[in-house]
Amino acid sequence: MSKFWSPFVKDLVPYVPGEQPKIANLVKLNTNENPYGPSPKAIAAMQAEVGESLRLYPDPNSDRLKHAVADYYGVQPSQVFVGNGSDEVLAHAFYGLFQHGRPLLFPDVTYSFYPVYCGLYGIPFEAMPLDEQFQIRVEDYERPNGGIIFPNPNAPTGCLLPLEAIEKLLQANPDSVVVVDEAYIDFGGVSAICLVDRYPNLLVTQTLSKSRSLAGLRVGLAVGHADLIEALERIKNSFNSYPLDRMAIVGAAAAFEDKVYFDATCRKVIDSREHLIAELGKLGFEVLPSAANFIFARHPQKDAAGIAAGLREQGVIVRHFKQERIAQFLRITIGTPEQNQALLDALATR
Ligand SMILES: *Cc1c(COP(=O)(O)O)cnc(C)c1O
């Protein structure tokens, strides 16, 4: 607290990211990073960009990347927005598309950045309870609102909402923007991007941090009707003309172009997930169905906070949320087969 602060700073409740420990050799299964490296073609593209050209500003429109994304999804470049991580893309969506004086709707158990952006931009919100199986109830979103947002698959549950349900939600809310945050869609779902030409109220966001193994590069994107994209561009160009640096533009574009590597690494993560779910079951854990690169698990007899603390002492970190409905769950990122085995070995000794 300082007299120099703007009045609203003291009331801000910032987001708390998962721990990035400085200790070496930890089995780090707490922030949903990909256990495999980025595409070698993406790394080569970024290395080639390091040099004299860094003297110059990057392309403010990141056209090279927008074209790569547009080609990948079969949309127009004018339907694509890119930003410094999907968190930044989401922030611009909140500011540019959700500020209508009516409450934003999102699930009670969801990505904890959403209420933070509501606080930052003064957007009222209502948290809609997931059902007993931790699924979104589409009917709950048929009420007056200033927008709707949810991750699909949801975080931290990993549960997928089918496209038919998303269409129902879009049809029930023709006057609100529905943002589908597809941070984890590549690990088991079908992207709602195939619906953007039919629903001008749909904005789909994605990140290169998870399925494309580029969390350290900070690149995210949105796809939707060109009018929605223009709102995001207006905010972006009123805030930071160059959110993506030269390495990010070429590295992200090359990652989208290397479909073979992408498919192979996603497949490995999915196979490991199914194996880990089966093995955790043998240890007595209950695991929610997951379409993501993490699982959400609880043990009927063991306290989740206790398990997390014990695992930490054994060099394995997982994520535990101190939130009422999910206090007995652990969110565990899918690692390499070796990392997953280290987790299972640590759990078996407890
Ligand atoms: C990881 C994540 C993001 C943010 O991704 P960045 O592109 O790294 O900012 C957004 N939404 C959800 C649900 C996530 O889990």
mmCIF file of C-alpha atoms and ligand atoms in Angstrom:
data_model
loop_
_atom_site.group_PDB
_atom_site.id
_atom_site.type_symbol
_atom_site.label_atom_id
_atom_site.label_comp_id
_atom_site.label_asym_id
_atom_site.label_seq_id
_atom_site.Cartn_x
_atom_site.Cartn_y
_atom_site.Cartn_z
ATOM 1 C CA MET A 1 0.000 0.000 0.000
ATOM 2 C CA SER A 2 1.398 3.375 -0.980
ATOM 3 C CA LYS A 3 0.042 6.887 -1.466
ATOM 4 C CA PHE A 4 1.218 6.680 -5.079
ATOM 5 C CA TRP A 5 -1.206 3.900 -5.989
ATOM 6 C CA SER A 6 -4.275 4.593 -8.092
ATOM 7 C CA PRO A 7 -7.345 4.162 -5.865
ATOM 8 C CA PHE A 8 -8.447 0.853 -7.351
ATOM 9 C CA VAL A 9 -5.084 -0.936 -7.094
ATOM 10 C CA LYS A 10 -5.488 -1.725 -3.405
ATOM 11 C CA ASP A 11 -8.721 -3.622 -4.104
ATOM 12 C CA LEU A 12 -7.295 -5.751 -6.941
ATOM 13 C CA VAL A 13 -7.138 -9.494 -6.284
ATOM 14 C CA PRO A 14 -4.441 -10.760 -8.684
ATOM 15 C CA TYR A 15 -4.238 -14.262 -10.156
ATOM 16 C CA VAL A 16 -1.780 -16.665 -8.504
ATOM 17 C CA PRO A 17 0.002 -18.805 -11.108
ATOM 18 C CA GLY A 18 1.193 -22.329 -10.333
ATOM 19 C CA GLU A 19 4.611 -22.496 -8.727
ATOM 20 C CA GLN A 20 7.689 -22.421 -10.990
ATOM 21 C CA PRO A 21 10.216 -23.883 -8.519
ATOM 22 C CA LYS A 22 13.900 -23.043 -8.789
ATOM 23 C CA ILE A 23 14.883 -26.510 -7.523
ATOM 24 C CA ALA A 24 16.325 -28.904 -10.144
ATOM 25 C CA ASN A 25 15.202 -32.516 -10.756
ATOM 26 C CA LEU A 26 11.647 -32.049 -9.553
ATOM 27 C CA VAL A 27 8.934 -34.033 -11.297
ATOM 28 C CA LYS A 28 6.906 -30.983 -12.199
ATOM 29 C CA LEU A 29 3.272 -31.931 -12.768
ATOM 30 C CA ASN A 30 1.636 -28.716 -11.515
ATOM 31 C CA THR A 31 1.188 -26.244 -14.399
ATOM 32 C CA ASN A 32 0.073 -28.348 -17.387
ATOM 33 C CA GLU A 33 3.188 -27.759 -19.451
ATOM 34 C CA ASN A 34 3.899 -30.274 -22.210
ATOM 35 C CA PRO A 35 6.537 -32.854 -21.212
ATOM 36 C CA TYR A 36 7.886 -32.904 -24.773
ATOM 37 C CA GLY A 37 9.806 -30.030 -26.337
ATOM 38 C CA PRO A 38 8.500 -27.749 -29.073
ATOM 39 C CA SER A 39 8.652 -28.794 -32.730
ATOM 40 C CA PRO A 40 12.304 -28.839 -33.896
ATOM 41 C CA LYS A 41 11.105 -26.778 -36.875
ATOM 42 C CA ALA A 42 9.777 -24.108 -34.510
ATOM 43 C CA ILE A 43 13.089 -24.016 -32.663
ATOM 44 C CA ALA A 44 15.026 -23.744 -35.952
ATOM 45 C CA ALA A 45 12.748 -20.903 -37.141
ATOM 46 C CA MET A 46 13.319 -18.978 -33.920
ATOM 47 C CA GLN A 47 17.076 -19.524 -34.037
ATOM 48 C CA ALA A 48 17.168 -18.240 -37.614
ATOM 49 C CA GLU A 49 15.385 -15.080 -36.455
ATOM 50 C CA VAL A 50 18.018 -14.211 -33.847
ATOM 51 C CA GLY A 51 20.321 -11.678 -35.441
ATOM 52 C CA GLU A 52 20.608 -8.256 -36.988
ATOM 53 C CA SER A 53 16.859 -8.017 -37.762
ATOM 54 C CA LEU A 54 16.107 -7.687 -34.025
ATOM 55 C CA ARG A 55 17.098 -4.036 -34.519
ATOM 56 C CA LEU A 56 13.716 -3.595 -36.182
ATOM 57 C CA TYR A 57 10.245 -3.786 -34.652
ATOM 58 C CA PRO A 58 8.287 -6.927 -35.469
ATOM 59 C CA ASP A 59 5.212 -6.912 -37.746
ATOM 60 C CA PRO A 60 2.542 -5.279 -35.538
ATOM 61 C CA ASN A 61 -0.121 -7.484 -37.173
ATOM 62 C CA SER A 62 1.806 -10.771 -36.975
ATOM 63 C CA ASP A 63 0.521 -11.567 -40.473
ATOM 64 C CA ARG A 64 2.820 -14.561 -40.924
ATOM 65 C CA LEU A 65 1.292 -16.237 -37.864
ATOM 66 C CA LYS A 66 -2.295 -15.227 -38.664
ATOM 67 C CA HIS A 67 -1.943 -16.851 -42.082
ATOM 68 C CA ALA A 68 -0.526 -20.047 -40.577
ATOM 69 C CA VAL A 69 -3.454 -20.278 -38.136
ATOM 70 C CA ALA A 70 -6.002 -19.381 -40.838
ATOM 71 C CA ASP A 71 -4.612 -22.081 -43.134
ATOM 72 C CA TYR A 72 -4.633 -24.650 -40.344
ATOM 73 C CA TYR A 73 -8.294 -24.030 -39.487
ATOM 74 C CA GLY A 74 -9.605 -23.077 -42.940
ATOM 75 C CA VAL A 75 -10.699 -19.545 -41.950
ATOM 76 C CA GLN A 76 -9.753 -16.060 -43.176
ATOM 77 C CA PRO A 77 -6.783 -14.212 -41.591
ATOM 78 C CA SER A 78 -9.287 -11.432 -40.691
ATOM 79 C CA GLN A 79 -10.953 -13.988 -38.384
ATOM 80 C CA VAL A 80 -7.740 -14.533 -36.399
ATOM 81 C CA PHE A 81 -6.332 -12.511 -33.488
ATOM 82 C CA VAL A 82 -2.983 -13.254 -31.835
ATOM 83 C CA GLY A 83 -1.578 -12.079 -28.528
ATOM 84 C CA ASN A 84 1.075 -12.507 -25.855
ATOM 85 C CA GLY A 85 -0.305 -15.748 -24.435
ATOM 86 C CA SER A 86 -3.995 -16.553 -24.440
ATOM 87 C CA ASP A 87 -4.252 -14.822 -21.070
ATOM 88 C CA GLU A 88 -3.660 -11.539 -22.889
ATOM 89 C CA VAL A 89 -6.145 -12.517 -25.620
ATOM 90 C CA LEU A 90 -8.708 -13.312 -22.907
ATOM 91 C CA ALA A 91 -8.033 -9.988 -21.162
ATOM 92 C CA HIS A 92 -8.807 -8.109 -24.387
ATOM 93 C CA ALA A 93 -11.973 -10.178 -24.855
ATOM 94 C CA PHE A 94 -13.140 -9.285 -21.342
ATOM 95 C CA TYR A 95 -12.449 -5.593 -21.931
ATOM 96 C CA GLY A 96 -13.771 -5.443 -25.465
ATOM 97 C CA LEU A 97 -16.705 -7.873 -25.487
ATOM 98 C CA PHE A 98 -18.011 -8.443 -21.931
ATOM 99 C CA GLN A 99 -18.483 -4.964 -20.487
ATOM 100 C CA HIS A 100 -22.222 -4.487 -20.891
ATOM 101 C CA GLY A 101 -23.367 -3.900 -17.304
ATOM 102 C CA ARG A 102 -24.983 -7.352 -17.190
ATOM 103 C CA PRO A 103 -23.261 -10.260 -15.406
ATOM 104 C CA LEU A 104 -20.779 -12.485 -17.171
ATOM 105 C CA LEU A 105 -21.603 -16.165 -16.637
ATOM 106 C CA PHE A 106 -19.003 -18.877 -16.044
ATOM 107 C CA PRO A 107 -18.856 -22.168 -14.084
ATOM 108 C CA ASP A 108 -18.238 -22.129 -10.306
ATOM 109 C CA VAL A 109 -15.295 -24.479 -10.793
ATOM 110 C CA THR A 110 -13.213 -23.080 -13.639
ATOM 111 C CA TYR A 111 -10.098 -21.152 -14.670
ATOM 112 C CA SER A 112 -9.450 -18.808 -11.770
ATOM 113 C CA PHE A 113 -8.257 -15.979 -14.026
ATOM 114 C CA TYR A 114 -11.863 -15.189 -15.079
ATOM 115 C CA PRO A 115 -12.931 -13.539 -11.800
ATOM 116 C CA VAL A 116 -9.581 -11.710 -11.749
ATOM 117 C CA TYR A 117 -10.275 -10.075 -15.126
ATOM 118 C CA CYS A 118 -13.794 -9.219 -13.924
ATOM 119 C CA GLY A 119 -12.162 -7.415 -10.988
ATOM 120 C CA LEU A 120 -9.666 -5.641 -13.227
ATOM 121 C CA TYR A 121 -12.287 -4.401 -15.683
ATOM 122 C CA GLY A 122 -15.235 -3.942 -13.302
ATOM 123 C CA ILE A 123 -17.400 -6.652 -14.877
ATOM 124 C CA PRO A 124 -20.120 -8.202 -12.673
ATOM 125 C CA PHE A 125 -20.287 -12.001 -12.831
ATOM 126 C CA GLU A 126 -22.332 -15.002 -11.692
ATOM 127 C CA ALA A 127 -20.678 -18.368 -11.109
ATOM 128 C CA MET A 128 -22.990 -21.171 -12.290
ATOM 129 C CA PRO A 129 -22.588 -24.405 -10.288
ATOM 130 C CA LEU A 130 -21.405 -27.468 -12.188
ATOM 131 C CA ASP A 131 -23.613 -30.518 -11.587
ATOM 132 C CA GLU A 132 -22.692 -33.346 -9.199
ATOM 133 C CA GLN A 133 -20.522 -34.962 -11.906
ATOM 134 C CA PHE A 134 -18.720 -31.620 -12.415
ATOM 135 C CA GLN A 135 -20.366 -31.099 -15.802
ATOM 136 C CA ILE A 136 -21.629 -27.781 -17.198
ATOM 137 C CA ARG A 137 -25.457 -27.557 -17.203
ATOM 138 C CA VAL A 138 -26.251 -25.724 -20.438
ATOM 139 C CA GLU A 139 -29.760 -24.738 -19.209
ATOM 140 C CA ASP A 140 -28.178 -22.588 -16.480
ATOM 141 C CA TYR A 141 -26.817 -20.261 -19.146
ATOM 142 C CA GLU A 142 -30.256 -19.374 -20.496
ATOM 143 C CA ARG A 143 -30.666 -16.257 -18.392
ATOM 144 C CA PRO A 144 -29.915 -12.554 -18.967
ATOM 145 C CA ASN A 145 -26.152 -12.058 -19.230
ATOM 146 C CA GLY A 146 -23.449 -9.808 -20.627
ATOM 147 C CA GLY A 147 -21.425 -12.744 -21.955
ATOM 148 C CA ILE A 148 -20.467 -16.343 -21.272
ATOM 149 C CA ILE A 149 -17.034 -17.920 -20.904
ATOM 150 C CA PHE A 150 -15.807 -21.401 -20.058
ATOM 151 C CA PRO A 151 -12.808 -23.544 -20.918
ATOM 152 C CA ASN A 152 -13.472 -26.607 -23.064
ATOM 153 C CA PRO A 153 -12.342 -29.023 -21.785
ATOM 154 C CA ASN A 154 -12.983 -27.279 -18.473
ATOM 155 C CA ALA A 155 -10.100 -26.540 -16.123
ATOM 156 C CA PRO A 156 -9.255 -27.846 -13.603
ATOM 157 C CA THR A 157 -11.726 -30.725 -14.105
ATOM 158 C CA GLY A 158 -10.659 -31.826 -17.625
ATOM 159 C CA CYS A 159 -14.310 -32.498 -18.562
ATOM 160 C CA LEU A 160 -15.365 -31.902 -22.181
ATOM 161 C CA LEU A 161 -18.615 -30.276 -23.309
ATOM 162 C CA PRO A 162 -19.737 -31.726 -26.671
ATOM 163 C CA LEU A 163 -20.097 -29.404 -29.669
ATOM 164 C CA GLU A 164 -23.875 -29.974 -29.787
ATOM 165 C CA ALA A 165 -24.174 -28.517 -26.278
ATOM 166 C CA ILE A 166 -22.045 -25.522 -27.281
ATOM 167 C CA GLU A 167 -24.340 -24.923 -30.269
ATOM 168 C CA LYS A 168 -27.372 -25.020 -27.989
ATOM 169 C CA LEU A 169 -25.742 -22.413 -25.784
ATOM 170 C CA LEU A 170 -24.896 -20.194 -28.776
ATOM 171 C CA GLN A 171 -28.466 -20.426 -30.072
ATOM 172 C CA ALA A 172 -29.913 -19.568 -26.659
ATOM 173 C CA ASN A 173 -27.685 -16.469 -26.388
ATOM 174 C CA PRO A 174 -27.731 -14.699 -29.783
ATOM 175 C CA ASP A 175 -27.183 -11.304 -28.134
ATOM 176 C CA SER A 176 -24.120 -12.253 -26.041
ATOM 177 C CA VAL A 177 -20.608 -13.236 -26.924
ATOM 178 C CA VAL A 178 -19.747 -16.789 -25.913
ATOM 179 C CA VAL A 179 -16.006 -17.333 -25.454
ATOM 180 C CA VAL A 180 -14.850 -20.951 -25.562
ATOM 181 C CA ASP A 181 -11.358 -21.130 -24.037
ATOM 182 C CA GLU A 182 -9.792 -24.109 -25.805
ATOM 183 C CA ALA A 183 -6.453 -24.194 -23.978
ATOM 184 C CA TYR A 184 -6.662 -28.024 -23.872
ATOM 185 C CA ILE A 185 -8.847 -28.916 -26.876
ATOM 186 C CA ASP A 186 -6.090 -30.741 -28.778
ATOM 187 C CA PHE A 187 -5.888 -33.472 -26.132
ATOM 188 C CA GLY A 188 -9.253 -35.005 -26.898
ATOM 189 C CA GLY A 189 -11.909 -32.616 -28.192
ATOM 190 C CA VAL A 190 -13.082 -31.125 -31.478
ATOM 191 C CA SER A 191 -12.504 -27.389 -31.800
ATOM 192 C CA ALA A 192 -15.569 -25.130 -31.932
ATOM 193 C CA ILE A 193 -13.722 -23.127 -34.609
ATOM 194 C CA CYS A 194 -15.793 -25.153 -37.131
ATOM 195 C CA LEU A 195 -18.820 -23.172 -35.840
ATOM 196 C CA VAL A 196 -17.512 -19.601 -36.159
ATOM 197 C CA ASP A 197 -18.935 -19.051 -39.647
ATOM 198 C CA ARG A 198 -22.428 -19.950 -38.430
ATOM 199 C CA TYR A 199 -22.367 -18.106 -35.080
ATOM 200 C CA PRO A 200 -21.235 -14.464 -35.127
ATOM 201 C CA ASN A 201 -21.387 -14.490 -31.295
ATOM 202 C CA LEU A 202 -18.728 -17.209 -30.915
ATOM 203 C CA LEU A 203 -15.098 -16.466 -30.056
ATOM 204 C CA VAL A 204 -12.723 -19.410 -29.630
ATOM 205 C CA THR A 205 -9.397 -18.850 -27.871
ATOM 206 C CA GLN A 206 -6.392 -21.173 -27.916
ATOM 207 C CA THR A 207 -2.839 -21.166 -26.622
ATOM 208 C CA LEU A 208 0.464 -22.538 -27.887
ATOM 209 C CA SER A 209 1.509 -23.127 -24.263
ATOM 210 C CA LYS A 210 0.066 -26.612 -23.878
ATOM 211 C CA SER A 211 -0.426 -28.774 -26.984
ATOM 212 C CA ARG A 212 2.339 -26.959 -28.899
ATOM 213 C CA SER A 213 4.846 -27.005 -26.032
ATOM 214 C CA LEU A 214 5.609 -23.271 -26.189
ATOM 215 C CA ALA A 215 4.615 -21.981 -22.739
ATOM 216 C CA GLY A 216 7.916 -20.105 -22.585
ATOM 217 C CA LEU A 217 7.226 -18.213 -25.826
ATOM 218 C CA ARG A 218 3.891 -16.670 -24.761
ATOM 219 C CA VAL A 219 1.582 -16.946 -27.762
ATOM 220 C CA GLY A 220 -2.196 -17.250 -27.783
ATOM 221 C CA LEU A 221 -4.893 -16.689 -30.383
ATOM 222 C CA ALA A 222 -8.584 -16.178 -30.975
ATOM 223 C CA VAL A 223 -10.767 -17.133 -33.934
ATOM 224 C CA GLY A 224 -14.217 -15.695 -34.576
ATOM 225 C CA HIS A 225 -16.289 -13.382 -36.756
ATOM 226 C CA ALA A 226 -14.177 -10.534 -38.172
ATOM 227 C CA ASP A 227 -16.272 -8.021 -36.172
ATOM 228 C CA LEU A 228 -15.306 -9.693 -32.884
ATOM 229 C CA ILE A 229 -11.660 -9.809 -33.992
ATOM 230 C CA GLU A 230 -11.775 -6.106 -34.799
ATOM 231 C CA ALA A 231 -12.842 -5.335 -31.220
ATOM 232 C CA LEU A 232 -9.779 -7.204 -29.954
ATOM 233 C CA GLU A 233 -7.531 -5.404 -32.455
ATOM 234 C CA ARG A 234 -8.871 -2.032 -31.293
ATOM 235 C CA ILE A 235 -8.022 -2.850 -27.676
ATOM 236 C CA LYS A 236 -4.627 -4.286 -28.607
ATOM 237 C CA ASN A 237 -3.739 -1.219 -30.682
ATOM 238 C CA SER A 238 -4.725 1.014 -27.779
ATOM 239 C CA PHE A 239 -2.491 -0.916 -25.396
ATOM 240 C CA ASN A 240 0.611 -2.467 -27.041
ATOM 241 C CA SER A 241 1.265 -2.429 -30.795
ATOM 242 C CA TYR A 242 3.835 -5.249 -30.611
ATOM 243 C CA PRO A 243 2.657 -7.974 -28.219
ATOM 244 C CA LEU A 244 4.464 -10.659 -30.253
ATOM 245 C CA ASP A 245 8.193 -10.373 -30.822
ATOM 246 C CA ARG A 246 9.998 -11.598 -33.938
ATOM 247 C CA MET A 247 10.879 -14.995 -32.477
ATOM 248 C CA ALA A 248 7.315 -15.568 -31.294
ATOM 249 C CA ILE A 249 5.803 -14.813 -34.704
ATOM 250 C CA VAL A 250 8.025 -17.204 -36.676
ATOM 251 C CA GLY A 251 8.229 -19.876 -33.957
ATOM 252 C CA ALA A 252 4.471 -20.041 -33.474
ATOM 253 C CA ALA A 253 3.846 -20.110 -37.245
ATOM 254 C CA ALA A 254 6.336 -22.964 -37.698
ATOM 255 C CA ALA A 255 4.704 -24.871 -34.823
ATOM 256 C CA PHE A 256 1.319 -24.644 -36.582
ATOM 257 C CA GLU A 257 2.881 -25.818 -39.827
ATOM 258 C CA ASP A 258 4.520 -28.903 -38.266
ATOM 259 C CA LYS A 259 1.377 -30.993 -37.957
ATOM 260 C CA VAL A 260 3.255 -34.297 -37.925
ATOM 261 C CA TYR A 261 5.226 -33.445 -34.770
ATOM 262 C CA PHE A 262 2.146 -31.922 -33.145
ATOM 263 C CA ASP A 263 -0.011 -34.998 -33.781
ATOM 264 C CA ALA A 264 2.698 -37.352 -32.516
ATOM 265 C CA THR A 265 3.271 -35.495 -29.222
ATOM 266 C CA CYS A 266 -0.460 -35.030 -28.530
ATOM 267 C CA ARG A 267 -0.959 -38.757 -29.124
ATOM 268 C CA LYS A 268 1.830 -39.624 -26.643
ATOM 269 C CA VAL A 269 0.278 -37.392 -23.975
ATOM 270 C CA ILE A 270 -3.184 -38.896 -24.547
ATOM 271 C CA ASP A 271 -1.851 -42.467 -24.332
ATOM 272 C CA SER A 272 0.043 -41.629 -21.124
ATOM 273 C CA ARG A 273 -3.107 -40.075 -19.677
ATOM 274 C CA GLU A 274 -5.162 -43.216 -20.199
ATOM 275 C CA HIS A 275 -2.397 -45.339 -18.672
ATOM 276 C CA LEU A 276 -2.071 -43.013 -15.661
ATOM 277 C CA ILE A 277 -5.849 -43.003 -15.069
ATOM 278 C CA ALA A 278 -5.868 -46.820 -15.048
ATOM 279 C CA GLU A 279 -2.903 -47.009 -12.640
ATOM 280 C CA LEU A 280 -4.334 -44.375 -10.282
ATOM 281 C CA GLY A 281 -7.541 -46.401 -10.224
ATOM 282 C CA LYS A 282 -5.561 -49.386 -8.927
ATOM 283 C CA LEU A 283 -4.292 -47.153 -6.084
ATOM 284 C CA GLY A 284 -7.885 -46.318 -5.141
ATOM 285 C CA PHE A 285 -8.152 -42.884 -6.753
ATOM 286 C CA GLU A 286 -11.308 -41.614 -8.432
ATOM 287 C CA VAL A 287 -10.449 -39.705 -11.607
ATOM 288 C CA LEU A 288 -12.852 -37.484 -13.565
ATOM 289 C CA PRO A 289 -13.039 -38.248 -17.312
ATOM 290 C CA SER A 290 -10.361 -36.057 -18.914
ATOM 291 C CA ALA A 291 -9.961 -34.692 -22.437
ATOM 292 C CA ALA A 292 -6.984 -32.559 -21.336
ATOM 293 C CA ASN A 293 -3.269 -32.981 -20.601
ATOM 294 C CA PHE A 294 -4.060 -33.227 -16.904
ATOM 295 C CA ILE A 295 -6.360 -35.238 -14.713
ATOM 296 C CA PHE A 296 -8.449 -34.282 -11.687
ATOM 297 C CA ALA A 297 -8.351 -36.988 -9.040
ATOM 298 C CA ARG A 298 -9.381 -37.637 -5.444
ATOM 299 C CA HIS A 299 -8.816 -40.439 -2.998
ATOM 300 C CA PRO A 300 -11.866 -41.373 -0.884
ATOM 301 C CA GLN A 301 -9.746 -41.998 2.214
ATOM 302 C CA LYS A 302 -6.805 -39.622 1.894
ATOM 303 C CA ASP A 303 -6.708 -35.854 2.310
ATOM 304 C CA ALA A 304 -5.684 -34.099 -0.916
ATOM 305 C CA ALA A 305 -3.638 -31.335 0.741
ATOM 306 C CA GLY A 306 -1.785 -34.008 2.701
ATOM 307 C CA ILE A 307 -1.033 -36.035 -0.409
ATOM 308 C CA ALA A 308 0.225 -32.921 -2.237
ATOM 309 C CA ALA A 309 2.497 -31.955 0.681
ATOM 310 C CA GLY A 310 3.843 -35.503 0.928
ATOM 311 C CA LEU A 311 4.484 -35.732 -2.807
ATOM 312 C CA ARG A 312 6.389 -32.492 -2.643
ATOM 313 C CA GLU A 313 8.756 -33.979 -0.071
ATOM 314 C CA GLN A 314 9.285 -36.852 -2.513
ATOM 315 C CA GLY A 315 10.148 -34.413 -5.318
ATOM 316 C CA VAL A 316 6.841 -34.525 -7.194
ATOM 317 C CA ILE A 317 4.700 -31.397 -7.449
ATOM 318 C CA VAL A 318 1.028 -31.425 -8.344
ATOM 319 C CA ARG A 319 -1.603 -28.687 -7.991
ATOM 320 C CA HIS A 320 -4.042 -28.442 -5.111
ATOM 321 C CA PHE A 321 -6.725 -25.726 -4.958
ATOM 322 C CA LYS A 322 -7.996 -24.472 -1.599
ATOM 323 C CA GLN A 323 -11.521 -24.057 -2.914
ATOM 324 C CA GLU A 324 -14.557 -25.501 -1.171
ATOM 325 C CA ARG A 325 -16.009 -27.908 -3.759
ATOM 326 C CA ILE A 326 -12.682 -29.201 -5.005
ATOM 327 C CA ALA A 327 -10.561 -29.178 -1.834
ATOM 328 C CA GLN A 328 -10.235 -32.984 -1.932
ATOM 329 C CA PHE A 329 -9.000 -33.079 -5.526
ATOM 330 C CA LEU A 330 -5.525 -32.921 -7.024
ATOM 331 C CA ARG A 331 -4.851 -31.655 -10.520
ATOM 332 C CA ILE A 332 -2.046 -33.690 -12.023
ATOM 333 C CA THR A 333 -0.361 -32.780 -15.315
ATOM 334 C CA ILE A 334 0.422 -35.680 -17.645
ATOM 335 C CA GLY A 335 4.202 -36.052 -17.794
ATOM 336 C CA THR A 336 6.495 -38.397 -19.698
ATOM 337 C CA PRO A 337 5.962 -42.107 -18.943
ATOM 338 C CA GLU A 338 8.983 -41.879 -16.587
ATOM 339 C CA GLN A 339 7.551 -38.883 -14.716
ATOM 340 C CA ASN A 340 4.145 -40.527 -14.428
ATOM 341 C CA GLN A 341 5.799 -43.646 -13.044
ATOM 342 C CA ALA A 342 7.717 -41.533 -10.491
ATOM 343 C CA LEU A 343 4.369 -40.103 -9.364
ATOM 344 C CA LEU A 344 2.813 -43.565 -9.085
ATOM 345 C CA ASP A 345 5.833 -44.893 -7.167
ATOM 346 C CA ALA A 346 5.661 -41.959 -4.744
ATOM 347 C CA LEU A 347 1.918 -42.475 -4.221
ATOM 348 C CA ALA A 348 2.327 -46.222 -3.705
ATOM 349 C CA THR A 349 4.614 -45.606 -0.695
ATOM 350 C CA ARG A 350 2.031 -43.391 1.026
HETATM 351 C C1 LIG B 1 -3.052 -22.322 -19.558
HETATM 352 C C2 LIG B 1 -4.409 -21.706 -19.755
HETATM 353 C C3 LIG B 1 -4.562 -20.479 -20.391
HETATM 354 C C4 LIG B 1 -3.425 -19.536 -20.648
HETATM 355 O O1 LIG B 1 -2.525 -19.878 -21.519
HETATM 356 P P1 LIG B 1 -1.339 -18.892 -21.916
HETATM 357 O O2 LIG B 1 -1.451 -18.860 -23.392
HETATM 358 O O3 LIG B 1 -0.115 -19.566 -21.433
HETATM 359 O O4 LIG B 1 -1.565 -17.548 -21.313
HETATM 360 C C5 LIG B 1 -5.842 -20.024 -20.643
HETATM 361 N N1 LIG B 1 -6.915 -20.713 -20.254
HETATM 362 C C6 LIG B 1 -6.816 -21.859 -19.597
HETATM 363 C C7 LIG B 1 -8.043 -22.575 -19.170
HETATM 364 C C8 LIG B 1 -5.556 -22.385 -19.314
HETATM 365 O O5 LIG B 1 -5.440 -23.502 -18.602
#
